């Protein structure tokens, strides 16, 4: 009779749940089951430069901020944190990529 050993993998810290797009000078953040949020390009540029947090326009109040490492862009909306890589946000803003991922921080 064979013996089976079960090992538990740690749960990933992020769950894919949406996408980002550029539209008319605003970064649109689509979060499945929550809604669409808009961040003006000027406000997003100040966050990416590290000048502070900015407000998010949408159905729920929110804030966009940069991670401590500088590699992530966090959206705190309705008490839940969502994230996207800064490199993807910059590529979407520059038009190099059409869309980027948004993940729920778990």
Coordinates of C-alpha atoms in Angstrom, one line a residue:
X1 CA 0.0 0.0 0.0
X2 CA 1.4 3.4 -1.0
X3 CA 1.6 6.3 1.4
X4 CA 0.5 9.7 0.2
X5 CA 1.8 12.9 1.7
X6 CA -0.3 16.0 1.3
X7 CA 1.4 19.4 1.3
X8 CA -0.4 22.7 1.5
X9 CA 0.8 25.5 -0.7
X10 CA 0.5 29.0 0.7
X11 CA -2.3 31.0 -0.9
X12 CA -1.3 33.5 -3.4
X13 CA -1.5 37.1 -2.3
X14 CA -3.4 38.4 -5.4
X15 CA -6.6 37.3 -7.2
X16 CA -7.1 38.6 -10.8
X17 CA -10.4 40.5 -10.8
X18 CA -10.3 43.3 -13.4
X19 CA -8.4 45.4 -15.9
X20 CA -7.1 48.9 -16.7
X21 CA -7.5 50.9 -20.0
X22 CA -6.7 54.4 -21.1
X23 CA -9.7 56.5 -22.5
X24 CA -9.8 60.2 -23.2
X25 CA -6.9 61.1 -20.9
X26 CA -8.1 59.0 -18.0
X27 CA -7.0 55.6 -16.7
X28 CA -10.2 53.5 -16.4
X29 CA -10.2 50.8 -13.7
X30 CA -12.8 48.1 -14.3
X31 CA -13.3 45.8 -11.3
X32 CA -15.6 42.8 -11.8
X33 CA -18.7 43.0 -9.7
X34 CA -17.8 46.4 -8.3
X35 CA -17.8 48.9 -11.1
X36 CA -15.8 51.3 -13.2
X37 CA -13.5 53.9 -11.8
X38 CA -11.7 56.8 -13.4
X39 CA -8.3 58.4 -12.6
X40 CA -7.3 61.6 -14.6
X41 CA -3.9 61.2 -16.2
X42 CA -2.4 64.2 -14.4
X43 CA -3.4 62.8 -11.0
X44 CA -1.9 59.4 -12.0
X45 CA 1.3 60.9 -13.1
X46 CA 1.8 62.7 -9.7
X47 CA 1.2 59.3 -7.9
X48 CA 3.7 57.6 -10.2
X49 CA 6.3 60.3 -9.5
X50 CA 5.8 59.7 -5.8
X51 CA 4.2 63.0 -5.0
X52 CA 1.3 61.6 -2.9
X53 CA -2.0 59.8 -3.0
X54 CA -4.9 60.9 -5.3
X55 CA -8.7 60.4 -5.2
X56 CA -10.5 58.0 -7.5
X57 CA -13.7 59.0 -9.3
X58 CA -16.4 56.3 -9.3
X59 CA -19.4 54.8 -7.6
X60 CA -17.4 54.2 -4.3
X61 CA -14.9 56.5 -2.7
X62 CA -11.3 55.5 -3.3
X63 CA -7.6 56.4 -3.3
X64 CA -4.8 55.5 -5.6
X65 CA -1.3 55.1 -4.1
X66 CA 2.1 53.7 -5.0
X67 CA 3.5 50.7 -3.1
X68 CA 6.4 51.1 -0.7
X69 CA 8.7 49.3 -3.1
X70 CA 7.5 51.5 -6.0
X71 CA 6.7 48.5 -8.2
X72 CA 3.0 48.4 -7.5
X73 CA 0.0 50.8 -7.9
X74 CA -2.7 50.2 -5.3
X75 CA -6.4 51.2 -5.5
X76 CA -8.1 51.3 -2.1
X77 CA -11.8 51.3 -3.0
X78 CA -14.6 50.6 -0.6
X79 CA -12.3 49.2 2.1
X80 CA -10.7 46.7 -0.3
X81 CA -7.3 47.0 -1.9
X82 CA -6.6 46.2 -5.6
X83 CA -3.2 46.3 -7.3
X84 CA -1.6 46.5 -10.7
X85 CA 2.1 46.6 -11.6
X86 CA 3.5 50.1 -12.2
X87 CA 5.2 48.9 -15.4
X88 CA 1.9 47.8 -16.9
X89 CA 0.2 51.0 -15.9
X90 CA 2.9 53.0 -17.6
X91 CA 2.7 50.8 -20.7
X92 CA -1.1 51.4 -20.9
X93 CA -0.6 55.1 -20.4
X94 CA 2.0 55.3 -23.1
X95 CA -0.2 53.3 -25.5
X96 CA 2.3 50.4 -25.8
X97 CA -0.3 48.0 -24.4
X98 CA -4.1 48.3 -24.7
X99 CA -5.0 46.9 -21.2
X100 CA -3.4 45.7 -18.0
X101 CA -4.5 43.4 -15.1
X102 CA -6.0 44.4 -11.8
X103 CA -5.8 42.0 -8.8
X104 CA -7.6 42.0 -5.5
X105 CA -5.1 41.9 -2.6
X106 CA -6.0 38.9 -0.3

